[in-house]
Amino acid sequence: GVSGLIDVGNRVIKPIFDSLVEQTAQKFGAVALIPYVKGPERAEVKVRTRYGGDASQLSDIVRATLMFKIRPNVIADIYAAIEEIVFMSELNGVRASVTLLDDRYQHPRGQYRDILVLFKINGYACELQINVDEILIIKEGLGHKQYELIRKANDDLLDAAMRDNTSDAQTALSGKADP
């Protein structure tokens, strides 16, 4: 289940992933933004509402962001870092591979831009977002906070409906859910 995934992610996978991110940041003059693992409450809701109960689909329990400062040739540096990650020798003995590279600079979704890299490390999915500082300042601003609140409230509403829990559904609706 989700708690087992979080435990393995925290104890086994996160140290490997964090090291990879920190090495890449150091080599390319980026900043590694490494949060704690995703919490169980949010992970459970996400698994139920987005993945039909299949916890193996959850790719962001172990996650990080590589932040590059805006400067000349920053895009070339970002792509060089991605190439380094894909071919990183440290991954050879770890059964690791890149499973998705979603370049949302080349193919944006709405106004937001980043590069999303999903990894499997010993069969465990991890997420790395790569971005420039100016975009992250916007992302972490009020607009993104509002988006996060609405997204969470919508997930909570769907989850409550799936559990046939009227009280939780009403709470989600009062919390800005936008069905």
CSV table of N, CA and C in Angstrom, one decimal:
chain,number,residue,atom,x,y,z
A,1,GLY,N,0.8,-1.2,0.0
A,1,GLY,CA,0.0,0.0,0.0
A,1,GLY,C,0.8,1.3,0.0
A,2,VAL,N,0.2,2.4,0.2
A,2,VAL,CA,0.8,3.7,0.1
A,2,VAL,C,1.9,3.8,1.3
A,3,SER,N,1.5,3.4,2.5
A,3,SER,CA,2.4,3.6,3.6
A,3,SER,C,3.7,2.8,3.4
A,4,GLY,N,3.6,1.6,2.8
A,4,GLY,CA,4.8,0.8,2.5
A,4,GLY,C,5.7,1.5,1.4
A,5,LEU,N,5.0,2.1,0.4
A,5,LEU,CA,5.7,2.8,-0.7
A,5,LEU,C,6.4,4.0,-0.1
A,6,ILE,N,5.8,4.7,0.8
A,6,ILE,CA,6.4,5.9,1.4
A,6,ILE,C,7.6,5.5,2.3
A,7,ASP,N,7.4,4.4,3.0
A,7,ASP,CA,8.5,3.9,3.9
A,7,ASP,C,9.8,3.5,3.0
A,8,VAL,N,9.5,2.7,2.0
A,8,VAL,CA,10.6,2.3,1.1
A,8,VAL,C,11.2,3.5,0.4
A,9,GLY,N,10.4,4.4,0.0
A,9,GLY,CA,10.9,5.6,-0.7
A,9,GLY,C,11.8,6.4,0.2
A,10,ASN,N,11.4,6.6,1.5
A,10,ASN,CA,12.1,7.4,2.4
A,10,ASN,C,13.4,6.7,2.8
A,11,ARG,N,13.4,5.4,3.1
A,11,ARG,CA,14.6,4.7,3.6
A,11,ARG,C,15.6,4.3,2.6
A,12,VAL,N,15.1,3.8,1.4
A,12,VAL,CA,15.9,3.2,0.4
A,12,VAL,C,16.2,4.1,-0.8
A,13,ILE,N,15.1,4.6,-1.4
A,13,ILE,CA,15.2,5.3,-2.7
A,13,ILE,C,15.7,6.8,-2.5
A,14,LYS,N,15.1,7.5,-1.6
A,14,LYS,CA,15.4,8.9,-1.4
A,14,LYS,C,16.9,9.2,-1.3
A,15,PRO,N,17.7,8.5,-0.5
A,15,PRO,CA,19.1,8.8,-0.5
A,15,PRO,C,19.8,8.7,-1.8
A,16,ILE,N,19.4,7.7,-2.6
A,16,ILE,CA,20.0,7.5,-4.0
A,16,ILE,C,19.6,8.6,-4.9
A,17,PHE,N,18.3,8.9,-4.9
A,17,PHE,CA,17.8,10.0,-5.7
A,17,PHE,C,18.3,11.3,-5.3
A,18,ASP,N,18.3,11.6,-4.0
A,18,ASP,CA,18.8,12.9,-3.6
A,18,ASP,C,20.3,13.1,-4.0
A,19,SER,N,21.1,12.1,-3.9
A,19,SER,CA,22.5,12.2,-4.2
A,19,SER,C,22.6,12.5,-5.7
A,20,LEU,N,21.8,11.8,-6.6
A,20,LEU,CA,21.8,12.1,-8.0
A,20,LEU,C,21.5,13.5,-8.3
A,21,VAL,N,20.5,14.0,-7.6
A,21,VAL,CA,20.0,15.4,-7.9
A,21,VAL,C,21.1,16.4,-7.4
A,22,GLU,N,21.7,16.2,-6.2
A,22,GLU,CA,22.7,17.1,-5.7
A,22,GLU,C,24.0,17.1,-6.5
A,23,GLN,N,24.4,15.9,-7.0
A,23,GLN,CA,25.5,15.8,-7.9
A,23,GLN,C,25.3,16.6,-9.2
A,24,THR,N,24.1,16.4,-9.8
A,24,THR,CA,23.8,17.2,-11.0
A,24,THR,C,23.8,18.7,-10.8
A,25,ALA,N,23.1,19.1,-9.7
A,25,ALA,CA,23.1,20.5,-9.3
A,25,ALA,C,24.5,21.1,-9.2
A,26,GLN,N,25.3,20.4,-8.5
A,26,GLN,CA,26.7,20.9,-8.3
A,26,GLN,C,27.5,21.0,-9.6
A,27,LYS,N,27.3,20.0,-10.4
A,27,LYS,CA,28.1,20.0,-11.7
A,27,LYS,C,27.6,21.1,-12.7
A,28,PHE,N,26.3,21.4,-12.6
A,28,PHE,CA,25.8,22.4,-13.6
A,28,PHE,C,25.4,23.7,-13.0
A,29,GLY,N,25.8,24.0,-11.8
A,29,GLY,CA,25.6,25.3,-11.1
A,29,GLY,C,24.1,25.6,-10.9
A,30,ALA,N,23.3,24.5,-10.6
A,30,ALA,CA,21.9,24.6,-10.3
A,30,ALA,C,21.7,24.5,-8.8
A,31,VAL,N,20.5,24.7,-8.3
A,31,VAL,CA,20.2,24.5,-6.9
A,31,VAL,C,19.3,23.3,-6.8
A,32,ALA,N,19.6,22.4,-5.9
A,32,ALA,CA,18.7,21.2,-5.7
A,32,ALA,C,17.7,21.6,-4.6
A,33,LEU,N,16.5,21.6,-4.9
A,33,LEU,CA,15.4,21.8,-4.0
A,33,LEU,C,14.8,20.4,-3.7
A,34,ILE,N,15.0,19.9,-2.5
A,34,ILE,CA,14.7,18.5,-2.1
A,34,ILE,C,13.8,18.5,-0.9
A,35,PRO,N,12.5,18.3,-1.2
A,35,PRO,CA,11.5,18.2,-0.1
A,35,PRO,C,11.5,16.9,0.6
A,36,TYR,N,10.7,16.8,1.7
A,36,TYR,CA,10.5,15.5,2.3
A,36,TYR,C,9.6,14.7,1.4
A,37,VAL,N,9.5,13.4,1.7
A,37,VAL,CA,8.6,12.5,0.9
A,37,VAL,C,7.2,13.0,1.0
A,38,LYS,N,6.4,12.7,0.0
A,38,LYS,CA,4.9,13.1,0.0
A,38,LYS,C,4.3,12.4,1.2
A,39,GLY,N,3.4,13.2,1.9
A,39,GLY,CA,2.7,12.7,3.1
A,39,GLY,C,1.7,11.6,2.7
A,40,PRO,N,1.3,10.8,3.7
A,40,PRO,CA,0.4,9.7,3.4
A,40,PRO,C,-1.0,10.1,3.1
A,41,GLU,N,-1.5,11.2,3.7
A,41,GLU,CA,-2.9,11.6,3.5
A,41,GLU,C,-3.1,12.0,2.0
A,42,ARG,N,-2.2,12.9,1.6
A,42,ARG,CA,-2.3,13.4,0.2
A,42,ARG,C,-2.0,12.3,-0.8
A,43,ALA,N,-1.1,11.4,-0.5
A,43,ALA,CA,-0.8,10.3,-1.4
A,43,ALA,C,-2.0,9.3,-1.5
A,44,GLU,N,-2.6,9.0,-0.4
A,44,GLU,CA,-3.8,8.2,-0.4
A,44,GLU,C,-4.9,8.7,-1.3
A,45,VAL,N,-5.2,10.0,-1.2
A,45,VAL,CA,-6.2,10.7,-2.0
A,45,VAL,C,-5.9,10.6,-3.4
A,46,LYS,N,-4.6,10.9,-3.7
A,46,LYS,CA,-4.2,10.9,-5.1
A,46,LYS,C,-4.3,9.5,-5.8
A,47,VAL,N,-3.9,8.5,-5.0
A,47,VAL,CA,-4.0,7.1,-5.5
A,47,VAL,C,-5.5,6.8,-5.8
A,48,ARG,N,-6.4,7.1,-4.9
A,48,ARG,CA,-7.8,6.8,-5.1
A,48,ARG,C,-8.4,7.6,-6.3
A,49,THR,N,-8.1,8.9,-6.3
A,49,THR,CA,-8.8,9.7,-7.3
A,49,THR,C,-8.2,9.7,-8.7
A,50,ARG,N,-6.9,9.5,-8.8
A,50,ARG,CA,-6.2,9.6,-10.1
A,50,ARG,C,-5.8,8.3,-10.7
A,51,TYR,N,-5.6,7.3,-9.8
A,51,TYR,CA,-5.0,6.0,-10.2
A,51,TYR,C,-5.8,4.8,-9.9
A,52,GLY,N,-7.1,5.0,-9.6
A,52,GLY,CA,-8.0,3.9,-9.3
A,52,GLY,C,-7.6,2.9,-8.3
A,53,GLY,N,-6.8,3.4,-7.3
A,53,GLY,CA,-6.4,2.6,-6.2
A,53,GLY,C,-5.0,1.9,-6.4
A,54,ASP,N,-4.4,2.2,-7.6
A,54,ASP,CA,-3.1,1.5,-7.9
A,54,ASP,C,-2.0,2.4,-7.5
A,55,ALA,N,-1.5,2.1,-6.3
A,55,ALA,CA,-0.4,3.0,-5.7
A,55,ALA,C,0.9,2.9,-6.5
A,56,SER,N,1.1,1.9,-7.3
A,56,SER,CA,2.3,1.8,-8.1
A,56,SER,C,2.4,2.9,-9.2
A,57,GLN,N,1.3,3.6,-9.5
A,57,GLN,CA,1.3,4.7,-10.4
A,57,GLN,C,1.8,6.0,-9.9
A,58,LEU,N,1.8,6.1,-8.6
A,58,LEU,CA,2.3,7.3,-7.9
A,58,LEU,C,3.7,7.6,-8.2
A,59,SER,N,4.1,8.7,-8.8
A,59,SER,CA,5.4,9.0,-9.2
A,59,SER,C,6.1,10.1,-8.4
A,60,ASP,N,5.4,10.7,-7.4
A,60,ASP,CA,6.0,11.8,-6.8
A,60,ASP,C,6.1,11.7,-5.3
A,61,ILE,N,6.3,10.5,-4.8
A,61,ILE,CA,6.5,10.3,-3.3
A,61,ILE,C,8.0,10.8,-3.1
A,62,VAL,N,8.9,10.4,-3.9
A,62,VAL,CA,10.3,10.9,-3.9
A,62,VAL,C,10.4,11.8,-5.0
A,63,ARG,N,10.7,13.1,-4.7
A,63,ARG,CA,10.7,14.1,-5.8
A,63,ARG,C,11.7,15.2,-5.4
A,64,ALA,N,12.0,16.0,-6.4
A,64,ALA,CA,12.9,17.1,-6.2
A,64,ALA,C,12.8,18.1,-7.4
A,65,THR,N,13.4,19.2,-7.3
A,65,THR,CA,13.4,20.2,-8.4
A,65,THR,C,14.9,20.7,-8.5
A,66,LEU,N,15.3,20.7,-9.8
A,66,LEU,CA,16.6,21.4,-10.1
A,66,LEU,C,16.3,22.8,-10.6
A,67,MET,N,16.8,23.8,-9.9
A,67,MET,CA,16.5,25.2,-10.2
A,67,MET,C,17.8,25.8,-10.8
A,68,PHE,N,17.6,26.3,-12.0
A,68,PHE,CA,18.7,27.0,-12.7
A,68,PHE,C,18.5,28.5,-12.7
A,69,LYS,N,19.5,29.2,-12.4
A,69,LYS,CA,19.4,30.7,-12.4
A,69,LYS,C,19.3,31.2,-13.9
A,70,ILE,N,18.5,32.1,-14.1
A,70,ILE,CA,18.4,32.7,-15.5
A,70,ILE,C,19.8,33.3,-15.8
A,71,ARG,N,20.3,32.9,-17.0
A,71,ARG,CA,21.6,33.4,-17.4
A,71,ARG,C,21.8,33.1,-18.9
A,72,PRO,N,22.7,33.7,-19.5
A,72,PRO,CA,23.0,33.3,-20.9
A,72,PRO,C,23.2,31.8,-21.0
A,73,ASN,N,22.7,31.1,-22.0
A,73,ASN,CA,22.9,29.7,-22.3
A,73,ASN,C,22.3,28.8,-21.2
A,74,VAL,N,21.3,29.3,-20.4
A,74,VAL,CA,20.8,28.4,-19.4
A,74,VAL,C,20.1,27.2,-20.0
A,75,ILE,N,19.4,27.4,-21.1
A,75,ILE,CA,18.7,26.3,-21.7
A,75,ILE,C,19.6,25.2,-22.1
A,76,ALA,N,20.8,25.6,-22.7
A,76,ALA,CA,21.8,24.6,-23.1
A,76,ALA,C,22.3,23.9,-21.8
A,77,ASP,N,22.5,24.6,-20.7
A,77,ASP,CA,22.9,24.0,-19.5
A,77,ASP,C,21.9,23.0,-19.0
A,78,ILE,N,20.6,23.3,-19.1
A,78,ILE,CA,19.5,22.4,-18.6
A,78,ILE,C,19.5,21.2,-19.5
A,79,TYR,N,19.6,21.3,-20.8
A,79,TYR,CA,19.7,20.1,-21.6
A,79,TYR,C,20.9,19.2,-21.4
A,80,ALA,N,22.0,19.9,-21.1
A,80,ALA,CA,23.3,19.2,-20.8
A,80,ALA,C,23.1,18.4,-19.5
A,81,ALA,N,22.4,19.0,-18.5
A,81,ALA,CA,22.1,18.3,-17.2
A,81,ALA,C,21.2,17.1,-17.5
A,82,ILE,N,20.2,17.2,-18.3
A,82,ILE,CA,19.3,16.1,-18.6
A,82,ILE,C,20.1,15.0,-19.3
A,83,GLU,N,21.0,15.3,-20.2
A,83,GLU,CA,21.8,14.3,-20.9
A,83,GLU,C,22.7,13.6,-19.9
A,84,GLU,N,23.2,14.4,-19.0
A,84,GLU,CA,24.1,13.8,-17.9
A,84,GLU,C,23.3,12.8,-17.1
A,85,ILE,N,22.1,13.2,-16.7
A,85,ILE,CA,21.2,12.3,-15.9
A,85,ILE,C,20.9,11.0,-16.6
A,86,VAL,N,20.5,11.2,-17.8
A,86,VAL,CA,20.1,10.0,-18.6
A,86,VAL,C,21.3,9.0,-18.7
A,87,PHE,N,22.5,9.5,-18.9
A,87,PHE,CA,23.6,8.6,-19.1
A,87,PHE,C,24.5,8.5,-17.8
A,88,MET,N,24.1,8.9,-16.7
A,88,MET,CA,24.9,9.0,-15.4
A,88,MET,C,25.3,7.6,-15.0
A,89,SER,N,26.6,7.4,-14.9
A,89,SER,CA,27.2,6.1,-14.6
A,89,SER,C,26.8,5.6,-13.2
A,90,GLU,N,26.5,6.6,-12.3
A,90,GLU,CA,26.1,6.2,-10.9
A,90,GLU,C,24.8,5.4,-11.0
A,91,LEU,N,24.0,5.5,-12.0
A,91,LEU,CA,22.7,4.8,-12.2
A,91,LEU,C,22.9,3.4,-12.7
A,92,ASN,N,24.1,3.1,-13.3
A,92,ASN,CA,24.3,1.8,-13.9
A,92,ASN,C,24.1,0.6,-12.9
A,93,GLY,N,24.6,0.7,-11.7
A,93,GLY,CA,24.5,-0.4,-10.8
A,93,GLY,C,23.2,-0.4,-10.0
A,94,VAL,N,22.4,0.5,-10.2
A,94,VAL,CA,21.2,0.7,-9.4
A,94,VAL,C,19.9,0.3,-10.1
A,95,ARG,N,20.0,-0.2,-11.3
A,95,ARG,CA,18.8,-0.5,-12.0
A,95,ARG,C,17.9,0.7,-12.1
A,96,ALA,N,18.4,1.7,-12.7
A,96,ALA,CA,17.7,3.0,-12.8
A,96,ALA,C,17.6,3.4,-14.3
A,97,SER,N,16.4,4.0,-14.6
A,97,SER,CA,16.2,4.5,-15.9
A,97,SER,C,15.3,5.6,-15.9
A,98,VAL,N,15.4,6.4,-17.0
A,98,VAL,CA,14.4,7.5,-17.2
A,98,VAL,C,13.3,6.9,-17.9
A,99,THR,N,12.1,7.1,-17.4
A,99,THR,CA,10.9,6.5,-18.0
A,99,THR,C,10.0,7.5,-18.8
A,100,LEU,N,10.2,8.8,-18.4
A,100,LEU,CA,9.5,9.9,-19.1
A,100,LEU,C,10.3,11.1,-19.1
A,101,LEU,N,10.3,11.8,-20.2
A,101,LEU,CA,10.9,13.1,-20.3
A,101,LEU,C,9.9,14.0,-21.0
A,102,ASP,N,9.3,14.9,-20.2
A,102,ASP,CA,8.2,15.7,-20.7
A,102,ASP,C,8.7,17.2,-20.7
A,103,ASP,N,9.1,17.7,-21.9
A,103,ASP,CA,9.6,19.0,-22.0
A,103,ASP,C,8.5,20.0,-22.2
A,104,ARG,N,8.1,20.6,-21.2
A,104,ARG,CA,6.9,21.5,-21.2
A,104,ARG,C,7.4,23.0,-21.6
A,105,TYR,N,8.6,23.1,-22.0
A,105,TYR,CA,9.0,24.3,-22.7
A,105,TYR,C,8.7,24.2,-24.2
A,106,GLN,N,9.0,23.0,-24.7
A,106,GLN,CA,8.8,22.7,-26.1
A,106,GLN,C,7.3,22.4,-26.3
A,107,HIS,N,6.6,21.8,-25.4
A,107,HIS,CA,5.2,21.4,-25.5
A,107,HIS,C,4.5,21.8,-24.2
A,108,PRO,N,4.2,23.1,-24.1
A,108,PRO,CA,3.6,23.6,-22.8
A,108,PRO,C,2.2,23.1,-22.6
A,109,ARG,N,1.9,23.1,-21.3
A,109,ARG,CA,0.5,22.8,-20.9
A,109,ARG,C,0.0,24.1,-20.2
A,110,GLY,N,-0.8,24.9,-20.9
A,110,GLY,CA,-1.2,26.2,-20.4
A,110,GLY,C,-0.1,27.1,-20.4
A,111,GLN,N,0.0,27.9,-19.3
A,111,GLN,CA,1.0,28.9,-19.2
A,111,GLN,C,2.3,28.4,-18.5
A,112,TYR,N,2.2,27.3,-17.8
A,112,TYR,CA,3.3,26.8,-17.0
A,112,TYR,C,4.3,26.1,-17.9
A,113,ARG,N,5.6,26.2,-17.5
A,113,ARG,CA,6.7,25.6,-18.2
A,113,ARG,C,7.6,24.9,-17.2
A,114,ASP,N,8.1,23.7,-17.6
A,114,ASP,CA,9.1,23.1,-16.9
A,114,ASP,C,9.5,21.9,-17.7
A,115,ILE,N,10.5,21.1,-17.2
A,115,ILE,CA,10.8,19.8,-17.8
A,115,ILE,C,10.7,18.8,-16.7
A,116,LEU,N,9.9,17.8,-17.0
A,116,LEU,CA,9.6,16.8,-16.0
A,116,LEU,C,10.3,15.5,-16.4
A,117,VAL,N,11.0,15.0,-15.5
A,117,VAL,CA,11.8,13.7,-15.7
A,117,VAL,C,11.3,12.7,-14.7
A,118,LEU,N,10.7,11.6,-15.2
A,118,LEU,CA,10.4,10.5,-14.3
A,118,LEU,C,11.4,9.4,-14.4
A,119,PHE,N,11.8,8.9,-13.2
A,119,PHE,CA,12.8,7.8,-13.1
A,119,PHE,C,12.2,6.6,-12.5
A,120,LYS,N,12.7,5.5,-12.8
A,120,LYS,CA,12.5,4.3,-12.0
A,120,LYS,C,13.9,3.9,-11.4
A,121,ILE,N,14.0,3.9,-10.1
A,121,ILE,CA,15.2,3.5,-9.4
A,121,ILE,C,14.8,2.2,-8.6
A,122,ASN,N,15.5,1.1,-9.1
A,122,ASN,CA,15.1,-0.2,-8.5
A,122,ASN,C,13.6,-0.5,-8.5
A,123,GLY,N,13.0,-0.1,-9.6
A,123,GLY,CA,11.5,-0.3,-9.8
A,123,GLY,C,10.6,0.8,-9.2
A,124,TYR,N,11.2,1.8,-8.5
A,124,TYR,CA,10.5,2.8,-7.8
A,124,TYR,C,10.4,4.1,-8.5
A,125,ALA,N,9.2,4.6,-8.7
A,125,ALA,CA,9.1,5.9,-9.5
A,125,ALA,C,9.5,7.1,-8.7
A,126,CYS,N,10.2,8.0,-9.3
A,126,CYS,CA,10.7,9.3,-8.7
A,126,CYS,C,10.5,10.4,-9.7
A,127,GLU,N,10.3,11.6,-9.2
A,127,GLU,CA,10.0,12.7,-10.1
A,127,GLU,C,11.0,13.8,-9.9
A,128,LEU,N,11.5,14.3,-11.0
A,128,LEU,CA,12.4,15.5,-11.0
A,128,LEU,C,11.9,16.5,-11.9
A,129,GLN,N,11.6,17.7,-11.4
A,129,GLN,CA,11.2,18.9,-12.2
A,129,GLN,C,12.5,19.7,-12.4
A,130,ILE,N,12.6,20.2,-13.6
A,130,ILE,CA,13.8,21.1,-13.9
A,130,ILE,C,13.2,22.4,-14.4
A,131,ASN,N,13.7,23.5,-13.8
A,131,ASN,CA,13.2,24.8,-14.2
A,131,ASN,C,14.2,25.9,-13.9
A,132,VAL,N,13.8,27.1,-14.3
A,132,VAL,CA,14.6,28.3,-14.0
A,132,VAL,C,14.0,29.1,-12.9
A,133,ASP,N,14.8,29.8,-12.2
A,133,ASP,CA,14.4,30.5,-11.0
A,133,ASP,C,13.2,31.4,-11.2
A,134,GLU,N,13.2,32.2,-12.3
A,134,GLU,CA,12.1,33.1,-12.6
A,134,GLU,C,10.8,32.4,-12.7
A,135,ILE,N,10.7,31.3,-13.3
A,135,ILE,CA,9.5,30.5,-13.5
A,135,ILE,C,9.0,30.0,-12.1
A,136,LEU,N,10.0,29.5,-11.3
A,136,LEU,CA,9.6,29.0,-10.0
A,136,LEU,C,9.1,30.1,-9.1
A,137,ILE,N,9.6,31.3,-9.2
A,137,ILE,CA,9.1,32.4,-8.4
A,137,ILE,C,7.6,32.6,-8.7
A,138,ILE,N,7.3,32.5,-10.0
A,138,ILE,CA,5.9,32.7,-10.4
A,138,ILE,C,5.1,31.5,-9.9
A,139,LYS,N,5.6,30.3,-10.1
A,139,LYS,CA,4.9,29.1,-9.6
A,139,LYS,C,4.6,29.1,-8.2
A,140,GLU,N,5.5,29.5,-7.4
A,140,GLU,CA,5.3,29.5,-5.9
A,140,GLU,C,4.6,30.7,-5.4
A,141,GLY,N,4.2,31.6,-6.3
A,141,GLY,CA,3.4,32.8,-5.9
A,141,GLY,C,2.0,32.4,-5.7
A,142,LEU,N,1.2,33.5,-5.5
A,142,LEU,CA,-0.2,33.4,-5.1
A,142,LEU,C,-1.0,32.5,-6.1
A,143,GLY,N,-0.8,32.7,-7.4
A,143,GLY,CA,-1.5,32.0,-8.4
A,143,GLY,C,-1.4,30.5,-8.2
A,144,HIS,N,-0.2,30.0,-8.0
A,144,HIS,CA,0.0,28.6,-7.9
A,144,HIS,C,-0.6,28.1,-6.6
A,145,LYS,N,-0.5,28.8,-5.5
A,145,LYS,CA,-1.1,28.4,-4.2
A,145,LYS,C,-2.6,28.2,-4.4
A,146,GLN,N,-3.2,29.2,-5.1
A,146,GLN,CA,-4.6,29.1,-5.3
A,146,GLN,C,-5.0,27.8,-6.1
A,147,TYR,N,-4.2,27.6,-7.2
A,147,TYR,CA,-4.3,26.4,-8.0
A,147,TYR,C,-4.2,25.1,-7.2
A,148,GLU,N,-3.2,25.1,-6.3
A,148,GLU,CA,-3.0,23.9,-5.4
A,148,GLU,C,-4.2,23.7,-4.5
A,149,LEU,N,-4.7,24.8,-3.9
A,149,LEU,CA,-5.9,24.6,-3.0
A,149,LEU,C,-7.1,24.1,-3.8
A,150,ILE,N,-7.3,24.6,-5.0
A,150,ILE,CA,-8.5,24.1,-5.7
A,150,ILE,C,-8.3,22.7,-6.2
A,151,ARG,N,-7.1,22.3,-6.6
A,151,ARG,CA,-6.8,21.0,-7.1
A,151,ARG,C,-7.0,20.0,-5.9
A,152,LYS,N,-6.5,20.4,-4.7
A,152,LYS,CA,-6.7,19.5,-3.5
A,152,LYS,C,-8.1,19.4,-3.2
A,153,ALA,N,-8.9,20.5,-3.2
A,153,ALA,CA,-10.3,20.5,-2.8
A,153,ALA,C,-11.1,19.6,-3.9
A,154,ASN,N,-10.7,19.7,-5.1
A,154,ASN,CA,-11.4,18.9,-6.2
A,154,ASN,C,-11.1,17.4,-6.0
A,155,ASP,N,-9.8,17.1,-5.6
A,155,ASP,CA,-9.5,15.7,-5.4
A,155,ASP,C,-10.2,15.2,-4.1
A,156,ASP,N,-10.3,16.0,-3.1
A,156,ASP,CA,-11.0,15.7,-1.9
A,156,ASP,C,-12.5,15.4,-2.2
A,157,LEU,N,-13.1,16.3,-3.0
A,157,LEU,CA,-14.5,16.1,-3.4
A,157,LEU,C,-14.7,14.8,-4.1
A,158,LEU,N,-13.9,14.5,-5.1
A,158,LEU,CA,-14.0,13.3,-5.8
A,158,LEU,C,-13.8,12.1,-4.9
A,159,ASP,N,-12.9,12.2,-4.0
A,159,ASP,CA,-12.6,11.1,-3.1
A,159,ASP,C,-13.8,10.9,-2.2
A,160,ALA,N,-14.4,12.0,-1.7
A,160,ALA,CA,-15.6,11.9,-0.8
A,160,ALA,C,-16.8,11.2,-1.6
A,161,ALA,N,-16.9,11.6,-2.8
A,161,ALA,CA,-18.0,11.0,-3.6
A,161,ALA,C,-17.8,9.5,-3.9
A,162,MET,N,-16.5,9.2,-4.1
A,162,MET,CA,-16.2,7.7,-4.3
A,162,MET,C,-16.5,6.9,-3.1
A,163,ARG,N,-16.3,7.6,-1.9
A,163,ARG,CA,-16.6,6.9,-0.6
A,163,ARG,C,-18.0,7.1,-0.1
A,164,ASP,N,-18.8,7.8,-0.9
A,164,ASP,CA,-20.2,8.1,-0.6
A,164,ASP,C,-20.3,8.8,0.8
A,165,ASN,N,-19.4,9.8,1.0
A,165,ASN,CA,-19.4,10.5,2.3
A,165,ASN,C,-19.8,12.0,2.0
A,166,THR,N,-21.1,12.2,2.3
A,166,THR,CA,-21.7,13.5,2.1
A,166,THR,C,-21.0,14.6,2.9
A,167,SER,N,-20.7,14.3,4.2
A,167,SER,CA,-20.0,15.3,5.0
A,167,SER,C,-18.7,15.8,4.5
A,168,ASP,N,-17.9,14.8,4.0
A,168,ASP,CA,-16.6,15.2,3.4
A,168,ASP,C,-16.8,15.9,2.1
A,169,ALA,N,-17.8,15.6,1.4
A,169,ALA,CA,-18.1,16.3,0.1
A,169,ALA,C,-18.4,17.7,0.4
A,170,GLN,N,-19.3,18.0,1.4
A,170,GLN,CA,-19.6,19.3,1.8
A,170,GLN,C,-18.4,20.1,2.2
A,171,THR,N,-17.5,19.5,3.0
A,171,THR,CA,-16.3,20.1,3.4
A,171,THR,C,-15.5,20.5,2.2
A,172,ALA,N,-15.3,19.6,1.3
A,172,ALA,CA,-14.5,19.9,0.1
A,172,ALA,C,-15.2,21.1,-0.7
A,173,LEU,N,-16.5,21.1,-0.9
A,173,LEU,CA,-17.2,22.2,-1.6
A,173,LEU,C,-17.0,23.5,-0.9
A,174,SER,N,-17.0,23.5,0.5
A,174,SER,CA,-16.8,24.8,1.2
A,174,SER,C,-15.3,25.2,1.1
A,175,GLY,N,-14.4,24.2,0.8
A,175,GLY,CA,-13.0,24.5,0.7
A,175,GLY,C,-12.6,24.9,-0.8
A,176,LYS,N,-13.5,25.4,-1.6
A,176,LYS,CA,-13.2,25.9,-2.9
A,176,LYS,C,-13.1,24.8,-4.0
A,177,ALA,N,-13.7,23.7,-3.7
A,177,ALA,CA,-13.7,22.7,-4.8
A,177,ALA,C,-14.5,23.3,-6.0
A,178,ASP,N,-14.1,23.0,-7.2
A,178,ASP,CA,-14.7,23.6,-8.4
A,178,ASP,C,-15.0,22.4,-9.4
A,179,PRO,N,-16.1,21.7,-9.1
A,179,PRO,CA,-16.4,20.5,-9.9
A,179,PRO,C,-16.7,20.8,-11.4
